[in-house]
Amino acid sequence: MTAKILLGKTAIGFLLLAAASLAGEAKTKVTSQPFGKMPDGTSVEIYTLTDGPFEAQITTYGGIVVSLKAPDRTGKPADVVLGFDDLNGYVANFNGPSNAYFGAIIGRYANRIANASFTLDGQKYSLPKNNGDNTLHSGTHGFNNVVWKAKAVPNGVELSYLAKDGETGFPGNLATTVRYTLVKGDLRIEYSAETDKDTVLNLTNHSYFNLAGGGDILKNEVTIDASRFTPVNANLIPTGELKSVEGTPFDFRKSTAVGARINADNEQLQLGHGYDHNWVLDNGGKLAEVAEVYEPSSGRILKVFTDQPGIQFYTGNFLNGTVKGKGGKPDEYRSALCLETQHFPDSPNQPSFPTTELKPGERYHTVTVYSFSYR
Ligand code: BGC
């Protein structure tokens, strides 16, 4: 009799569990707390998403991924992204000359736009210049530098921001949401946007990964599922060519250490001061695994999934130790790598590249997953 009752209870338990997983019930703990105030007094929050040994912290300032903890092969977690200990660190650096955009949402247009301008529907739009004559990551006051509204959602947090028509030079009121969820080591970032005027748009996340939790990234073994990349000129603007990676240091179709060819005698590597290029992904526009990083000493693995046509692989060539990051430690040359999923740089000026235009009535929607594991 007792056994029967117990069995009954177990069966009910299983049924409840099955129902919960069918309904995709949240199991990640989501909490929020104050992260400080902006110079104008606006309050900033930080959300903590915890699922077992994985933890992501995201602030409403710039949607920055402030910390991301993942276990190594012994189960020991480490923070695998660069950044600062507090809000002041981020604010001071975003307005300073050595802005690295650590962990932030980049918008409206990630990456470079040549000559800080583009023409859309016959009208010329001028943008702020912050990278020689070009615009990089939308200038000095982009999505990385505003306070987003936030609400907790199952397994994560959703941020929203309304960019005004003409803000930093771009047309259209653009209602944007970025939803972060963390489930079993998968940090999923889902971007959505709608406009009330024809505009251009290219959103990404600018996390700097160091899977060992310190040191340089030269021994990281990288795979990128791309048979072509977009070569650049001296200003890191694409020439328009989609060049085969075959026989070049840009061929990462087989896992290769970052440092194996980074100093090779190659004009593109010299122009980028290392890897700082956009790869043309072979994902056919569908959400698929496009890149992997394996860090041999810790065993940590980062897999990147996206539906975007490109990925900017940047090896921290402009980090030079002058900026002091978490714990006051300088962010040294090549101490992290970025895998920024996005459209190709300068697309608004390059008619042969996939379009970045968004029209009223259309919905911009794209997904990237940074998935952590170990072996
Ligand atoms: C760019 C680099 C730049 C870095 C920080 C990356 O997306 O490709 O050239 O230095 O962002 O702004």
PDB file of C-alpha atoms in Angstrom, residues 30-323:
ATOM      1  CA  VAL A  30      16.824  36.100 -12.078  1.00  0.00           C
ATOM      2  CA  THR A  31      17.509  38.883  -9.564  1.00  0.00           C
ATOM      3  CA  SER A  32      18.251  42.585  -9.893  1.00  0.00           C
ATOM      4  CA  GLN A  33      19.959  45.221  -7.803  1.00  0.00           C
ATOM      5  CA  PRO A  34      21.116  48.835  -8.147  1.00  0.00           C
ATOM      6  CA  PHE A  35      24.409  49.264 -10.059  1.00  0.00           C
ATOM      7  CA  GLY A  36      24.796  52.995  -9.440  1.00  0.00           C
ATOM      8  CA  LYS A  37      23.697  56.255 -11.020  1.00  0.00           C
ATOM      9  CA  MET A  38      24.602  57.984 -14.269  1.00  0.00           C
ATOM     10  CA  PRO A  39      26.190  61.465 -14.062  1.00  0.00           C
ATOM     11  CA  ASP A  40      22.674  62.908 -14.678  1.00  0.00           C
ATOM     12  CA  GLY A  41      21.235  60.911 -11.745  1.00  0.00           C
ATOM     13  CA  THR A  42      19.501  58.161 -13.782  1.00  0.00           C
ATOM     14  CA  SER A  43      19.443  54.900 -11.814  1.00  0.00           C
ATOM     15  CA  VAL A  44      21.139  51.888 -13.356  1.00  0.00           C
ATOM     16  CA  GLU A  45      20.358  48.273 -12.433  1.00  0.00           C
ATOM     17  CA  ILE A  46      22.278  45.044 -12.787  1.00  0.00           C
ATOM     18  CA  TYR A  47      20.475  41.737 -13.420  1.00  0.00           C
ATOM     19  CA  THR A  48      22.001  38.437 -12.343  1.00  0.00           C
ATOM     20  CA  LEU A  49      20.964  35.265 -14.180  1.00  0.00           C
ATOM     21  CA  THR A  50      22.046  32.066 -12.418  1.00  0.00           C
ATOM     22  CA  ASP A  51      21.704  28.507 -13.664  1.00  0.00           C
ATOM     23  CA  GLY A  52      23.884  26.069 -11.689  1.00  0.00           C
ATOM     24  CA  PRO A  53      27.565  26.936 -12.236  1.00  0.00           C
ATOM     25  CA  PHE A  54      26.686  29.459 -14.985  1.00  0.00           C
ATOM     26  CA  GLU A  55      26.021  33.100 -14.166  1.00  0.00           C
ATOM     27  CA  ALA A  56      25.558  36.172 -16.356  1.00  0.00           C
ATOM     28  CA  GLN A  57      25.327  39.742 -15.097  1.00  0.00           C
ATOM     29  CA  ILE A  58      23.775  42.323 -17.381  1.00  0.00           C
ATOM     30  CA  THR A  59      23.405  46.003 -16.652  1.00  0.00           C
ATOM     31  CA  THR A  60      20.747  48.363 -17.981  1.00  0.00           C
ATOM     32  CA  TYR A  61      23.568  50.756 -18.973  1.00  0.00           C
ATOM     33  CA  GLY A  62      24.358  49.801 -22.556  1.00  0.00           C
ATOM     34  CA  GLY A  63      22.974  46.286 -22.018  1.00  0.00           C
ATOM     35  CA  ILE A  64      26.514  45.387 -21.008  1.00  0.00           C
ATOM     36  CA  VAL A  65      27.352  41.805 -20.105  1.00  0.00           C
ATOM     37  CA  VAL A  66      29.369  42.758 -17.028  1.00  0.00           C
ATOM     38  CA  SER A  67      30.369  39.237 -16.049  1.00  0.00           C
ATOM     39  CA  LEU A  68      29.855  35.748 -17.371  1.00  0.00           C
ATOM     40  CA  LYS A  69      30.865  32.780 -15.260  1.00  0.00           C
ATOM     41  CA  ALA A  70      31.402  29.342 -16.740  1.00  0.00           C
ATOM     42  CA  PRO A  71      33.054  26.243 -15.223  1.00  0.00           C
ATOM     43  CA  ASP A  72      36.335  24.704 -16.409  1.00  0.00           C
ATOM     44  CA  ARG A  73      36.881  20.953 -16.820  1.00  0.00           C
ATOM     45  CA  THR A  74      37.261  20.565 -13.041  1.00  0.00           C
ATOM     46  CA  GLY A  75      33.987  22.393 -12.439  1.00  0.00           C
ATOM     47  CA  LYS A  76      35.668  25.601 -11.244  1.00  0.00           C
ATOM     48  CA  PRO A  77      33.841  28.694 -12.546  1.00  0.00           C
ATOM     49  CA  ALA A  78      35.694  31.803 -13.782  1.00  0.00           C
ATOM     50  CA  ASP A  79      34.556  35.105 -15.206  1.00  0.00           C
ATOM     51  CA  VAL A  80      35.327  34.844 -18.928  1.00  0.00           C
ATOM     52  CA  VAL A  81      34.614  38.407 -20.108  1.00  0.00           C
ATOM     53  CA  LEU A  82      36.566  41.650 -19.765  1.00  0.00           C
ATOM     54  CA  GLY A  83      34.955  44.681 -18.172  1.00  0.00           C
ATOM     55  CA  PHE A  84      34.956  46.842 -15.079  1.00  0.00           C
ATOM     56  CA  ASP A  85      34.011  46.362 -11.432  1.00  0.00           C
ATOM     57  CA  ASP A  86      31.498  49.199 -11.355  1.00  0.00           C
ATOM     58  CA  LEU A  87      29.340  51.533 -13.411  1.00  0.00           C
ATOM     59  CA  ASN A  88      31.893  54.367 -13.191  1.00  0.00           C
ATOM     60  CA  GLY A  89      34.474  52.234 -14.981  1.00  0.00           C
ATOM     61  CA  TYR A  90      32.114  51.751 -17.908  1.00  0.00           C
ATOM     62  CA  VAL A  91      30.881  55.359 -18.050  1.00  0.00           C
ATOM     63  CA  ALA A  92      34.383  56.860 -17.842  1.00  0.00           C
ATOM     64  CA  ASN A  93      35.737  54.590 -20.555  1.00  0.00           C
ATOM     65  CA  PHE A  94      32.807  54.903 -22.941  1.00  0.00           C
ATOM     66  CA  ASN A  95      33.436  58.617 -22.996  1.00  0.00           C
ATOM     67  CA  GLY A  96      37.200  58.311 -23.123  1.00  0.00           C
ATOM     68  CA  PRO A  97      39.678  57.852 -25.958  1.00  0.00           C
ATOM     69  CA  SER A  98      40.396  54.187 -25.201  1.00  0.00           C
ATOM     70  CA  ASN A  99      36.785  53.040 -25.475  1.00  0.00           C
ATOM     71  CA  ALA A 100      36.770  49.303 -26.075  1.00  0.00           C
ATOM     72  CA  TYR A 101      32.947  48.855 -25.855  1.00  0.00           C
ATOM     73  CA  PHE A 102      33.396  45.987 -23.360  1.00  0.00           C
ATOM     74  CA  GLY A 103      30.361  43.686 -23.372  1.00  0.00           C
ATOM     75  CA  ALA A 104      27.909  46.269 -24.728  1.00  0.00           C
ATOM     76  CA  ILE A 105      25.036  46.269 -27.182  1.00  0.00           C
ATOM     77  CA  ILE A 106      26.292  48.070 -30.270  1.00  0.00           C
ATOM     78  CA  GLY A 107      23.774  50.027 -32.315  1.00  0.00           C
ATOM     79  CA  ARG A 108      22.268  51.399 -34.316  1.00  0.00           C
ATOM     80  CA  TYR A 109      25.078  50.311 -36.553  1.00  0.00           C
ATOM     81  CA  ALA A 110      27.814  48.000 -35.295  1.00  0.00           C
ATOM     82  CA  ASN A 111      31.230  48.285 -36.952  1.00  0.00           C
ATOM     83  CA  ARG A 112      32.461  50.921 -39.385  1.00  0.00           C
ATOM     84  CA  ILE A 113      30.626  53.217 -41.794  1.00  0.00           C
ATOM     85  CA  ALA A 114      32.999  54.861 -44.281  1.00  0.00           C
ATOM     86  CA  ASN A 115      33.258  58.658 -44.330  1.00  0.00           C
ATOM     87  CA  ALA A 116      30.647  58.832 -41.550  1.00  0.00           C
ATOM     88  CA  SER A 117      27.772  58.986 -44.010  1.00  0.00           C
ATOM     89  CA  PHE A 118      25.423  56.967 -46.173  1.00  0.00           C
ATOM     90  CA  THR A 119      22.622  57.629 -48.635  1.00  0.00           C
ATOM     91  CA  LEU A 120      19.187  56.084 -48.231  1.00  0.00           C
ATOM     92  CA  ASP A 121      16.185  56.766 -50.515  1.00  0.00           C
ATOM     93  CA  GLY A 122      18.253  59.482 -52.192  1.00  0.00           C
ATOM     94  CA  GLN A 123      18.911  61.351 -48.951  1.00  0.00           C
ATOM     95  CA  LYS A 124      22.355  61.697 -47.419  1.00  0.00           C
ATOM     96  CA  TYR A 125      22.707  61.073 -43.686  1.00  0.00           C
ATOM     97  CA  SER A 126      25.753  62.288 -41.734  1.00  0.00           C
ATOM     98  CA  LEU A 127      26.981  60.493 -38.647  1.00  0.00           C
ATOM     99  CA  PRO A 128      29.496  61.393 -35.932  1.00  0.00           C
ATOM    100  CA  LYS A 129      33.136  60.693 -36.843  1.00  0.00           C
ATOM    101  CA  ASN A 130      34.952  58.802 -34.102  1.00  0.00           C
ATOM    102  CA  ASN A 131      37.443  56.654 -36.028  1.00  0.00           C
ATOM    103  CA  GLY A 132      39.444  58.896 -38.327  1.00  0.00           C
ATOM    104  CA  ASP A 133      36.947  59.976 -40.996  1.00  0.00           C
ATOM    105  CA  ASN A 134      34.692  57.015 -40.246  1.00  0.00           C
ATOM    106  CA  THR A 135      31.985  56.118 -37.771  1.00  0.00           C
ATOM    107  CA  LEU A 136      32.761  53.151 -35.527  1.00  0.00           C
ATOM    108  CA  HIS A 137      29.959  51.478 -33.562  1.00  0.00           C
ATOM    109  CA  SER A 138      27.628  54.456 -34.209  1.00  0.00           C
ATOM    110  CA  GLY A 139      29.852  57.167 -32.751  1.00  0.00           C
ATOM    111  CA  THR A 140      30.337  58.274 -29.195  1.00  0.00           C
ATOM    112  CA  HIS A 141      26.722  58.015 -28.072  1.00  0.00           C
ATOM    113  CA  GLY A 142      25.316  54.733 -29.337  1.00  0.00           C
ATOM    114  CA  PHE A 143      23.214  51.996 -27.761  1.00  0.00           C
ATOM    115  CA  ASN A 144      26.224  51.158 -25.579  1.00  0.00           C
ATOM    116  CA  ASN A 145      25.965  54.517 -23.901  1.00  0.00           C
ATOM    117  CA  VAL A 146      22.278  54.804 -22.941  1.00  0.00           C
ATOM    118  CA  VAL A 147      20.244  53.412 -20.052  1.00  0.00           C
ATOM    119  CA  TRP A 148      17.747  50.781 -21.209  1.00  0.00           C
ATOM    120  CA  LYS A 149      14.393  49.948 -19.598  1.00  0.00           C
ATOM    121  CA  ALA A 150      14.395  46.444 -18.154  1.00  0.00           C
ATOM    122  CA  LYS A 151      11.955  43.751 -17.143  1.00  0.00           C
ATOM    123  CA  ALA A 152      12.604  40.244 -15.866  1.00  0.00           C
ATOM    124  CA  VAL A 153      11.418  37.489 -18.233  1.00  0.00           C
ATOM    125  CA  PRO A 154      11.556  33.684 -17.818  1.00  0.00           C
ATOM    126  CA  ASN A 155      15.264  32.728 -17.521  1.00  0.00           C
ATOM    127  CA  GLY A 156      16.463  36.267 -18.172  1.00  0.00           C
ATOM    128  CA  VAL A 157      15.926  39.944 -18.745  1.00  0.00           C
ATOM    129  CA  GLU A 158      14.522  41.993 -21.597  1.00  0.00           C
ATOM    130  CA  LEU A 159      15.850  45.480 -22.287  1.00  0.00           C
ATOM    131  CA  SER A 160      14.144  48.082 -24.420  1.00  0.00           C
ATOM    132  CA  TYR A 161      15.163  51.451 -25.821  1.00  0.00           C
ATOM    133  CA  LEU A 162      13.491  53.907 -28.166  1.00  0.00           C
ATOM    134  CA  ALA A 163      16.065  55.664 -30.340  1.00  0.00           C
ATOM    135  CA  LYS A 164      14.644  58.931 -31.641  1.00  0.00           C
ATOM    136  CA  ASP A 165      14.431  59.936 -35.299  1.00  0.00           C
ATOM    137  CA  GLY A 166      17.774  61.613 -36.069  1.00  0.00           C
ATOM    138  CA  GLU A 167      19.526  60.329 -32.927  1.00  0.00           C
ATOM    139  CA  THR A 168      23.267  60.110 -33.757  1.00  0.00           C
ATOM    140  CA  GLY A 169      22.284  60.890 -37.342  1.00  0.00           C
ATOM    141  CA  PHE A 170      20.144  57.826 -38.175  1.00  0.00           C
ATOM    142  CA  PRO A 171      16.597  58.207 -39.561  1.00  0.00           C
ATOM    143  CA  GLY A 172      13.445  56.851 -37.921  1.00  0.00           C
ATOM    144  CA  ASN A 173      12.167  56.313 -34.404  1.00  0.00           C
ATOM    145  CA  LEU A 174      13.520  52.854 -33.685  1.00  0.00           C
ATOM    146  CA  ALA A 175      11.931  50.747 -30.933  1.00  0.00           C
ATOM    147  CA  THR A 176      14.492  48.120 -29.974  1.00  0.00           C
ATOM    148  CA  THR A 177      14.390  45.218 -27.537  1.00  0.00           C
ATOM    149  CA  VAL A 178      17.248  42.928 -26.581  1.00  0.00           C
ATOM    150  CA  ARG A 179      16.364  39.833 -24.600  1.00  0.00           C
ATOM    151  CA  TYR A 180      19.054  37.873 -22.740  1.00  0.00           C
ATOM    152  CA  THR A 181      18.351  34.412 -21.356  1.00  0.00           C
ATOM    153  CA  LEU A 182      20.747  31.970 -19.717  1.00  0.00           C
ATOM    154  CA  VAL A 183      19.887  28.278 -19.750  1.00  0.00           C
ATOM    155  CA  LYS A 184      22.473  25.523 -19.125  1.00  0.00           C
ATOM    156  CA  GLY A 185      25.450  27.575 -20.289  1.00  0.00           C
ATOM    157  CA  ASP A 186      23.640  29.087 -23.298  1.00  0.00           C
ATOM    158  CA  LEU A 187      23.543  32.870 -23.202  1.00  0.00           C
ATOM    159  CA  ARG A 188      20.935  33.603 -25.852  1.00  0.00           C
ATOM    160  CA  ILE A 189      20.642  37.170 -27.143  1.00  0.00           C
ATOM    161  CA  GLU A 190      17.572  38.003 -29.166  1.00  0.00           C
ATOM    162  CA  TYR A 191      17.363  41.391 -30.867  1.00  0.00           C
ATOM    163  CA  SER A 192      14.120  42.912 -32.227  1.00  0.00           C
ATOM    164  CA  ALA A 193      13.375  46.328 -33.689  1.00  0.00           C
ATOM    165  CA  GLU A 194      10.740  48.312 -35.566  1.00  0.00           C
ATOM    166  CA  THR A 195      11.029  51.682 -37.269  1.00  0.00           C
ATOM    167  CA  ASP A 196       8.599  54.355 -38.448  1.00  0.00           C
ATOM    168  CA  LYS A 197      10.872  55.521 -41.343  1.00  0.00           C
ATOM    169  CA  ASP A 198      13.234  53.697 -43.683  1.00  0.00           C
ATOM    170  CA  THR A 199      16.505  53.220 -41.827  1.00  0.00           C
ATOM    171  CA  VAL A 200      19.621  51.050 -41.552  1.00  0.00           C
ATOM    172  CA  LEU A 201      20.413  48.845 -38.611  1.00  0.00           C
ATOM    173  CA  ASN A 202      23.073  46.389 -37.473  1.00  0.00           C
ATOM    174  CA  LEU A 203      23.063  45.236 -33.846  1.00  0.00           C
ATOM    175  CA  THR A 204      25.632  43.128 -32.032  1.00  0.00           C
ATOM    176  CA  ASN A 205      27.093  42.358 -28.629  1.00  0.00           C
ATOM    177  CA  HIS A 206      30.698  43.371 -28.015  1.00  0.00           C
ATOM    178  CA  SER A 207      31.843  40.904 -25.349  1.00  0.00           C
ATOM    179  CA  TYR A 208      35.584  40.300 -25.023  1.00  0.00           C
ATOM    180  CA  PHE A 209      36.121  36.648 -24.148  1.00  0.00           C
ATOM    181  CA  ASN A 210      39.057  35.222 -22.271  1.00  0.00           C
ATOM    182  CA  LEU A 211      38.137  31.597 -21.610  1.00  0.00           C
ATOM    183  CA  ALA A 212      41.136  31.008 -19.317  1.00  0.00           C
ATOM    184  CA  GLY A 213      40.022  33.922 -17.123  1.00  0.00           C
ATOM    185  CA  GLY A 214      43.426  35.646 -17.704  1.00  0.00           C
ATOM    186  CA  GLY A 215      46.559  35.770 -19.877  1.00  0.00           C
ATOM    187  CA  ASP A 216      46.599  36.208 -23.669  1.00  0.00           C
ATOM    188  CA  ILE A 217      44.389  34.386 -26.160  1.00  0.00           C
ATOM    189  CA  LEU A 218      47.081  33.210 -28.586  1.00  0.00           C
ATOM    190  CA  LYS A 219      46.710  29.543 -27.633  1.00  0.00           C
ATOM    191  CA  ASN A 220      42.904  29.607 -28.010  1.00  0.00           C
ATOM    192  CA  GLU A 221      41.913  27.240 -30.803  1.00  0.00           C
ATOM    193  CA  VAL A 222      39.375  28.845 -33.106  1.00  0.00           C
ATOM    194  CA  THR A 223      37.042  27.464 -35.761  1.00  0.00           C
ATOM    195  CA  ILE A 224      34.983  29.754 -38.020  1.00  0.00           C
ATOM    196  CA  ASP A 225      32.594  28.212 -40.486  1.00  0.00           C
ATOM    197  CA  ALA A 226      33.297  30.641 -43.316  1.00  0.00           C
ATOM    198  CA  SER A 227      34.923  30.114 -46.700  1.00  0.00           C
ATOM    199  CA  ARG A 228      35.247  33.837 -47.434  1.00  0.00           C
ATOM    200  CA  PHE A 229      36.027  37.069 -45.610  1.00  0.00           C
ATOM    201  CA  THR A 230      35.797  40.772 -46.441  1.00  0.00           C
ATOM    202  CA  PRO A 231      39.312  42.241 -46.942  1.00  0.00           C
ATOM    203  CA  VAL A 232      39.752  45.835 -45.746  1.00  0.00           C
ATOM    204  CA  ASN A 233      41.641  48.990 -46.707  1.00  0.00           C
ATOM    205  CA  ALA A 234      43.976  50.900 -44.390  1.00  0.00           C
ATOM    206  CA  ASN A 235      40.960  52.358 -42.525  1.00  0.00           C
ATOM    207  CA  LEU A 236      39.511  48.888 -41.922  1.00  0.00           C
ATOM    208  CA  ILE A 237      36.689  49.567 -44.394  1.00  0.00           C
ATOM    209  CA  PRO A 238      35.852  46.560 -46.614  1.00  0.00           C
ATOM    210  CA  THR A 239      37.076  46.869 -50.191  1.00  0.00           C
ATOM    211  CA  GLY A 240      33.858  45.170 -51.365  1.00  0.00           C
ATOM    212  CA  GLU A 241      35.589  41.919 -52.314  1.00  0.00           C
ATOM    213  CA  LEU A 242      34.453  38.608 -50.789  1.00  0.00           C
ATOM    214  CA  LYS A 243      37.794  36.795 -50.755  1.00  0.00           C
ATOM    215  CA  SER A 244      38.314  33.062 -50.359  1.00  0.00           C
ATOM    216  CA  VAL A 245      40.080  32.095 -47.117  1.00  0.00           C
ATOM    217  CA  GLU A 246      41.696  29.116 -48.869  1.00  0.00           C
ATOM    218  CA  GLY A 247      45.473  29.076 -48.344  1.00  0.00           C
ATOM    219  CA  THR A 248      45.420  32.236 -46.168  1.00  0.00           C
ATOM    220  CA  PRO A 249      45.807  32.845 -42.402  1.00  0.00           C
ATOM    221  CA  PHE A 250      42.060  33.590 -42.481  1.00  0.00           C
ATOM    222  CA  ASP A 251      41.136  29.955 -43.036  1.00  0.00           C
ATOM    223  CA  PHE A 252      39.693  28.791 -39.690  1.00  0.00           C
ATOM    224  CA  ARG A 253      37.522  26.067 -41.180  1.00  0.00           C
ATOM    225  CA  LYS A 254      39.766  23.657 -39.267  1.00  0.00           C
ATOM    226  CA  SER A 255      40.430  24.497 -35.622  1.00  0.00           C
ATOM    227  CA  THR A 256      43.660  26.564 -35.424  1.00  0.00           C
ATOM    228  CA  ALA A 257      45.396  28.418 -32.593  1.00  0.00           C
ATOM    229  CA  VAL A 258      44.935  32.198 -32.821  1.00  0.00           C
ATOM    230  CA  GLY A 259      48.700  32.677 -32.502  1.00  0.00           C
ATOM    231  CA  ALA A 260      49.661  30.162 -35.189  1.00  0.00           C
ATOM    232  CA  ARG A 261      49.490  32.654 -38.069  1.00  0.00           C
ATOM    233  CA  ILE A 262      48.613  36.024 -36.497  1.00  0.00           C
ATOM    234  CA  ASN A 263      52.084  37.436 -37.195  1.00  0.00           C
ATOM    235  CA  ALA A 264      52.337  35.969 -40.697  1.00  0.00           C
ATOM    236  CA  ASP A 265      53.581  38.153 -43.522  1.00  0.00           C
ATOM    237  CA  ASN A 266      50.124  39.002 -44.811  1.00  0.00           C
ATOM    238  CA  GLU A 267      48.900  42.432 -45.901  1.00  0.00           C
ATOM    239  CA  GLN A 268      45.423  41.967 -44.387  1.00  0.00           C
ATOM    240  CA  LEU A 269      46.877  40.974 -41.003  1.00  0.00           C
ATOM    241  CA  GLN A 270      49.123  44.035 -41.124  1.00  0.00           C
ATOM    242  CA  LEU A 271      46.178  46.334 -41.909  1.00  0.00           C
ATOM    243  CA  GLY A 272      44.130  44.840 -39.051  1.00  0.00           C
ATOM    244  CA  HIS A 273      47.116  44.751 -36.651  1.00  0.00           C
ATOM    245  CA  GLY A 274      46.124  41.098 -36.303  1.00  0.00           C
ATOM    246  CA  TYR A 275      42.651  39.668 -36.830  1.00  0.00           C
ATOM    247  CA  ASP A 276      40.051  42.442 -37.035  1.00  0.00           C
ATOM    248  CA  HIS A 277      37.939  41.320 -39.978  1.00  0.00           C
ATOM    249  CA  ASN A 278      34.488  40.210 -40.971  1.00  0.00           C
ATOM    250  CA  TRP A 279      34.041  36.587 -42.053  1.00  0.00           C
ATOM    251  CA  VAL A 280      31.250  35.720 -44.516  1.00  0.00           C
ATOM    252  CA  LEU A 281      29.410  32.921 -42.733  1.00  0.00           C
ATOM    253  CA  ASP A 282      28.314  29.754 -44.485  1.00  0.00           C
ATOM    254  CA  ASN A 283      25.066  29.540 -42.428  1.00  0.00           C
ATOM    255  CA  GLY A 284      22.714  30.506 -45.268  1.00  0.00           C
ATOM    256  CA  GLY A 285      20.981  33.007 -42.979  1.00  0.00           C
ATOM    257  CA  LYS A 286      19.738  30.266 -40.619  1.00  0.00           C
ATOM    258  CA  LEU A 287      20.497  30.009 -36.898  1.00  0.00           C
ATOM    259  CA  ALA A 288      23.460  27.597 -36.873  1.00  0.00           C
ATOM    260  CA  GLU A 289      26.761  27.012 -35.127  1.00  0.00           C
ATOM    261  CA  VAL A 290      29.265  29.286 -36.871  1.00  0.00           C
ATOM    262  CA  ALA A 291      32.305  29.439 -34.588  1.00  0.00           C
ATOM    263  CA  GLU A 292      34.027  27.675 -31.722  1.00  0.00           C
ATOM    264  CA  VAL A 293      36.800  28.623 -29.341  1.00  0.00           C
ATOM    265  CA  TYR A 294      38.596  25.976 -27.263  1.00  0.00           C
ATOM    266  CA  GLU A 295      40.906  27.029 -24.459  1.00  0.00           C
ATOM    267  CA  PRO A 296      43.273  24.096 -23.793  1.00  0.00           C
ATOM    268  CA  SER A 297      44.437  24.878 -20.231  1.00  0.00           C
ATOM    269  CA  SER A 298      40.938  25.180 -18.714  1.00  0.00           C
ATOM    270  CA  GLY A 299      39.104  23.008 -21.229  1.00  0.00           C
ATOM    271  CA  ARG A 300      36.462  25.721 -21.674  1.00  0.00           C
ATOM    272  CA  ILE A 301      34.644  25.816 -24.983  1.00  0.00           C
ATOM    273  CA  LEU A 302      32.621  28.672 -26.437  1.00  0.00           C
ATOM    274  CA  LYS A 303      30.342  27.883 -29.358  1.00  0.00           C
ATOM    275  CA  VAL A 304      28.684  30.710 -31.250  1.00  0.00           C
ATOM    276  CA  PHE A 305      25.361  30.245 -33.008  1.00  0.00           C
ATOM    277  CA  THR A 306      23.812  32.944 -35.180  1.00  0.00           C
ATOM    278  CA  ASP A 307      21.494  33.664 -38.099  1.00  0.00           C
ATOM    279  CA  GLN A 308      23.537  36.738 -39.125  1.00  0.00           C
ATOM    280  CA  PRO A 309      25.532  36.763 -42.386  1.00  0.00           C
ATOM    281  CA  GLY A 310      28.839  37.855 -40.813  1.00  0.00           C
ATOM    282  CA  ILE A 311      31.063  37.692 -37.767  1.00  0.00           C
ATOM    283  CA  GLN A 312      33.753  40.194 -36.788  1.00  0.00           C
ATOM    284  CA  PHE A 313      36.625  38.247 -35.279  1.00  0.00           C
ATOM    285  CA  TYR A 314      38.755  40.740 -33.368  1.00  0.00           C
ATOM    286  CA  THR A 315      41.772  39.681 -31.323  1.00  0.00           C
ATOM    287  CA  GLY A 316      42.076  42.675 -28.976  1.00  0.00           C
ATOM    288  CA  ASN A 317      44.854  44.254 -31.058  1.00  0.00           C
ATOM    289  CA  PHE A 318      44.035  47.737 -29.786  1.00  0.00           C
ATOM    290  CA  LEU A 319      44.123  46.768 -26.102  1.00  0.00           C
ATOM    291  CA  ASN A 320      47.421  48.086 -24.806  1.00  0.00           C
ATOM    292  CA  GLY A 321      47.339  47.880 -21.031  1.00  0.00           C
ATOM    293  CA  THR A 322      46.444  51.541 -20.470  1.00  0.00           C
ATOM    294  CA  VAL A 323      42.873  50.734 -19.369  1.00  0.00           C
TER     295      VAL A 323
END
